[in-house]
Amino acid sequence: MANTTDTEERILIAATEVFIQKGKDGARMQDIADQAKINKALLHYYFRSKDQLYYIVFEKIFTGILRSFSSSVPLDKDFKLALKTFMDMYIEAISKHRFIFRFFLWEIQEGGERIGEIIPRVFANLGFGENPFIAAIQNAIDTKQIRKIDPYHLFVSIVAMSAFPFVAKPIIEKIIPELQILMEEYAEQRKKAVFDLIWNGINLENE
């Protein structure tokens, strides 16, 4: 949201905390009003419904993530460096802020229709006509930095391989008790393991 008032910003911060703790279904507007230290009538004045507030919070979070990545990942330079930077930042974000991905999981359970509307809008608002990382993959293929591969499948593989251990932590630690997924050492190991696997799969020298 552009040009939010102090009250709106306080509500958004409070709503983020409540949604993280309780999810969309478990959260109540009264919980959010209490967290923001305002009355419920004022909350409804600024935001008509819990659903509206939830999706505004989601868009705000996703915008922040994408803005951070787009300003830090050197997509216009050497693709190997761009890939490593992207994966390092992505795994770091997941390992330290797993709550962000709860929003994605909750929406997946509901079919993801609203996310399908929000994500393209965020890309457009930040000046991207398409997913910038997929465009960078295609450019790396065209300039013969990596072997010819479907950029969409590669992007999905990178995202899934990086995120899954942190999202599925309770299950994985039961299957493999030796892994302590939230330890800093594991995040560093995961960064290297996933990068090496992906890069060795797309490197022209390995054809």
CSV table of C-alpha atoms in Angstrom, one decimal:
chain,number,residue,atom,x,y,z
A,1,MET,CA,0.0,0.0,0.0
A,2,ALA,CA,1.4,3.4,-0.9
A,3,ASN,CA,1.2,6.4,1.4
A,4,THR,CA,-0.1,4.5,4.4
A,5,THR,CA,-1.0,6.5,7.5
A,6,ASP,CA,0.7,5.7,10.8
A,7,THR,CA,-2.5,3.9,12.0
A,8,GLU,CA,-2.6,1.8,8.8
A,9,GLU,CA,1.0,0.9,9.2
A,10,ARG,CA,0.4,-0.1,12.8
A,11,ILE,CA,-2.5,-2.3,11.8
A,12,LEU,CA,-0.4,-4.0,9.0
A,13,ILE,CA,2.4,-4.7,11.5
A,14,ALA,CA,-0.1,-6.1,14.0
A,15,ALA,CA,-1.9,-8.1,11.4
A,16,THR,CA,1.3,-9.7,10.2
A,17,GLU,CA,2.2,-10.8,13.7
A,18,VAL,CA,-1.3,-12.3,14.3
A,19,PHE,CA,-1.5,-14.0,10.9
A,20,ILE,CA,1.9,-15.5,11.5
A,21,GLN,CA,0.9,-16.9,14.9
A,22,LYS,CA,-2.6,-18.1,14.0
A,23,GLY,CA,-3.0,-18.3,10.2
A,24,LYS,CA,-5.7,-16.7,8.3
A,25,ASP,CA,-8.4,-19.0,9.5
A,26,GLY,CA,-7.4,-18.8,13.2
A,27,ALA,CA,-6.9,-15.0,13.3
A,28,ARG,CA,-9.8,-12.7,14.3
A,29,MET,CA,-10.2,-9.1,13.6
A,30,GLN,CA,-10.5,-8.5,17.4
A,31,ASP,CA,-7.0,-10.2,17.8
A,32,ILE,CA,-5.6,-7.7,15.2
A,33,ALA,CA,-7.3,-4.7,16.8
A,34,ASP,CA,-5.9,-5.7,20.2
A,35,GLN,CA,-2.4,-6.2,18.9
A,36,ALA,CA,-2.6,-2.8,17.2
A,37,LYS,CA,-4.0,-1.2,20.3
A,38,ILE,CA,-7.0,0.2,18.5
A,39,ASN,CA,-10.7,-0.5,18.7
A,40,LYS,CA,-12.3,-3.0,16.3
A,41,ALA,CA,-14.5,-0.3,14.7
A,42,LEU,CA,-11.4,1.7,13.7
A,43,LEU,CA,-9.9,-1.5,12.3
A,44,HIS,CA,-12.9,-2.0,10.1
A,45,TYR,CA,-12.8,1.6,9.0
A,46,TYR,CA,-9.4,1.1,7.5
A,47,PHE,CA,-9.8,-2.5,6.3
A,48,ARG,CA,-13.3,-3.9,5.5
A,49,SER,CA,-12.6,-7.6,6.1
A,50,LYS,CA,-10.0,-10.0,7.4
A,51,ASP,CA,-9.6,-11.4,3.9
A,52,GLN,CA,-8.8,-8.0,2.5
A,53,LEU,CA,-6.3,-7.3,5.3
A,54,TYR,CA,-4.7,-10.7,4.9
A,55,TYR,CA,-4.0,-10.3,1.2
A,56,ILE,CA,-2.6,-6.8,1.7
A,57,VAL,CA,-0.2,-8.2,4.3
A,58,PHE,CA,0.8,-11.0,1.9
A,59,GLU,CA,1.4,-8.5,-0.9
A,60,LYS,CA,3.5,-6.3,1.4
A,61,ILE,CA,5.6,-9.2,2.5
A,62,PHE,CA,6.1,-10.5,-1.1
A,63,THR,CA,7.0,-7.0,-2.4
A,64,GLY,CA,9.7,-6.7,0.3
A,65,ILE,CA,11.2,-10.0,-0.6
A,66,LEU,CA,11.2,-9.4,-4.3
A,67,ARG,CA,12.6,-5.8,-3.9
A,68,SER,CA,15.4,-7.2,-1.7
A,69,PHE,CA,16.3,-9.9,-4.2
A,70,SER,CA,16.1,-7.6,-7.3
A,71,SER,CA,18.4,-5.1,-5.7
A,72,SER,CA,21.0,-7.6,-4.5
A,73,VAL,CA,21.1,-10.4,-7.2
A,74,PRO,CA,23.3,-9.4,-10.1
A,75,LEU,CA,21.0,-10.8,-12.9
A,76,ASP,CA,22.7,-8.7,-15.6
A,77,LYS,CA,26.2,-10.2,-14.9
A,78,ASP,CA,27.8,-13.6,-14.8
A,79,PHE,CA,25.0,-16.2,-14.4
A,80,LYS,CA,27.0,-18.4,-12.1
A,81,LEU,CA,27.4,-15.5,-9.6
A,82,ALA,CA,23.7,-14.6,-10.0
A,83,LEU,CA,22.6,-18.1,-9.3
A,84,LYS,CA,24.8,-18.5,-6.2
A,85,THR,CA,23.7,-15.1,-4.9
A,86,PHE,CA,20.0,-15.9,-5.5
A,87,MET,CA,20.3,-19.3,-3.8
A,88,ASP,CA,22.3,-18.0,-0.8
A,89,MET,CA,19.8,-15.2,-0.2
A,90,TYR,CA,16.8,-17.5,-0.7
A,91,ILE,CA,18.0,-20.2,1.7
A,92,GLU,CA,19.1,-17.6,4.2
A,93,ALA,CA,15.6,-16.0,4.1
A,94,ILE,CA,13.9,-19.3,4.5
A,95,SER,CA,16.1,-20.5,7.3
A,96,LYS,CA,15.6,-17.3,9.3
A,97,HIS,CA,12.1,-16.3,8.4
A,98,ARG,CA,10.2,-19.6,7.8
A,99,PHE,CA,6.9,-17.8,8.7
A,100,ILE,CA,7.0,-16.1,5.3
A,101,PHE,CA,6.4,-19.4,3.6
A,102,ARG,CA,3.4,-20.2,5.8
A,103,PHE,CA,1.6,-17.6,3.8
A,104,PHE,CA,2.4,-19.5,0.6
A,105,LEU,CA,1.4,-22.8,2.1
A,106,TRP,CA,-1.9,-21.5,3.4
A,107,GLU,CA,-2.8,-20.1,0.0
A,108,ILE,CA,-1.7,-23.3,-1.8
A,109,GLN,CA,-4.2,-25.2,0.4
A,110,GLU,CA,-6.9,-22.8,-0.8
A,111,GLY,CA,-6.0,-23.2,-4.4
A,112,GLY,CA,-3.7,-20.2,-4.8
A,113,GLU,CA,-6.1,-18.1,-6.9
A,114,ARG,CA,-5.5,-14.8,-5.1
A,115,ILE,CA,-1.7,-15.3,-5.0
A,116,GLY,CA,-2.0,-15.9,-8.8
A,117,GLU,CA,-3.4,-12.3,-9.0
A,118,ILE,CA,-1.0,-10.7,-6.5
A,119,ILE,CA,2.4,-12.0,-7.7
A,120,PRO,CA,2.1,-10.7,-11.3
A,121,ARG,CA,1.0,-7.3,-10.0
A,122,VAL,CA,4.0,-7.1,-7.6
A,123,PHE,CA,6.3,-7.9,-10.5
A,124,ALA,CA,4.7,-5.2,-12.6
A,125,ASN,CA,4.8,-2.6,-9.8
A,126,LEU,CA,8.5,-3.2,-9.4
A,127,GLY,CA,9.0,-2.7,-13.2
A,128,PHE,CA,9.3,-6.4,-14.3
A,129,GLY,CA,7.3,-7.6,-17.2
A,130,GLU,CA,8.1,-11.1,-16.3
A,131,ASN,CA,9.8,-13.2,-13.6
A,132,PRO,CA,13.3,-11.6,-13.8
A,133,PHE,CA,15.2,-14.8,-12.7
A,134,ILE,CA,13.6,-16.8,-15.5
A,135,ALA,CA,14.6,-14.1,-17.9
A,136,ALA,CA,18.1,-14.3,-16.6
A,137,ILE,CA,18.1,-18.1,-17.1
A,138,GLN,CA,17.0,-17.7,-20.7
A,139,ASN,CA,19.7,-15.0,-21.3
A,140,ALA,CA,22.3,-17.4,-19.8
A,141,ILE,CA,21.2,-20.1,-22.3
A,142,ASP,CA,21.2,-17.7,-25.2
A,143,THR,CA,24.7,-16.4,-24.4
A,144,LYS,CA,25.9,-20.0,-23.8
A,145,GLN,CA,26.8,-19.6,-20.2
A,146,ILE,CA,24.8,-22.7,-19.4
A,147,ARG,CA,23.5,-25.6,-21.4
A,148,LYS,CA,20.0,-25.5,-23.0
A,149,ILE,CA,17.4,-26.4,-20.5
A,150,ASP,CA,13.8,-25.4,-19.8
A,151,PRO,CA,14.1,-22.2,-17.7
A,152,TYR,CA,10.7,-22.8,-16.0
A,153,HIS,CA,11.6,-26.3,-14.8
A,154,LEU,CA,15.0,-25.0,-13.7
A,155,PHE,CA,13.4,-22.2,-11.7
A,156,VAL,CA,10.9,-24.5,-10.0
A,157,SER,CA,13.7,-26.9,-9.1
A,158,ILE,CA,15.8,-24.2,-7.5
A,159,VAL,CA,12.9,-22.9,-5.5
A,160,ALA,CA,11.7,-26.3,-4.4
A,161,MET,CA,15.1,-27.8,-3.5
A,162,SER,CA,16.0,-24.8,-1.5
A,163,ALA,CA,12.8,-24.4,0.4
A,164,PHE,CA,11.6,-28.0,1.1
A,165,PRO,CA,13.8,-28.9,4.1
A,166,PHE,CA,12.9,-25.8,6.0
A,167,VAL,CA,9.2,-26.0,5.2
A,168,ALA,CA,9.0,-29.8,6.0
A,169,LYS,CA,11.4,-29.6,9.0
A,170,PRO,CA,9.2,-31.7,11.4
A,171,ILE,CA,8.9,-34.5,8.9
A,172,ILE,CA,12.5,-34.5,7.7
A,173,GLU,CA,14.0,-34.5,11.2
A,174,LYS,CA,12.0,-37.5,12.1
A,175,ILE,CA,13.1,-39.4,9.0
A,176,ILE,CA,16.7,-38.2,9.3
A,177,PRO,CA,17.3,-37.5,13.1
A,178,GLU,CA,20.9,-36.5,12.4
A,179,LEU,CA,19.8,-33.3,10.6
A,180,GLN,CA,19.1,-30.2,12.7
A,181,ILE,CA,17.6,-28.0,10.0
A,182,LEU,CA,17.5,-24.7,12.0
A,183,MET,CA,21.2,-24.8,12.9
A,184,GLU,CA,23.3,-22.2,11.0
A,185,GLU,CA,25.7,-24.9,9.9
A,186,TYR,CA,22.9,-26.8,8.1
A,187,ALA,CA,21.8,-23.6,6.2
A,188,GLU,CA,25.4,-23.1,5.0
A,189,GLN,CA,25.7,-26.8,4.0
A,190,ARG,CA,22.4,-26.6,2.2
A,191,LYS,CA,23.5,-23.5,0.2
A,192,LYS,CA,26.6,-25.4,-1.1
A,193,ALA,CA,24.8,-28.7,-1.7
A,194,VAL,CA,22.0,-27.3,-3.8
A,195,PHE,CA,24.2,-24.9,-5.7
A,196,ASP,CA,26.7,-27.6,-6.6
A,197,LEU,CA,23.9,-29.9,-7.7
A,198,ILE,CA,22.2,-27.3,-9.8
A,199,TRP,CA,25.4,-25.9,-11.3
A,200,ASN,CA,26.8,-29.3,-12.2
A,201,GLY,CA,23.6,-30.1,-14.0
A,202,ILE,CA,23.5,-27.0,-16.1
A,203,ASN,CA,27.2,-26.3,-16.7
A,204,LEU,CA,28.2,-26.5,-20.3
A,205,GLU,CA,31.5,-28.2,-19.3
A,206,ASN,CA,29.6,-31.2,-18.0
A,207,GLU,CA,27.9,-31.9,-21.3
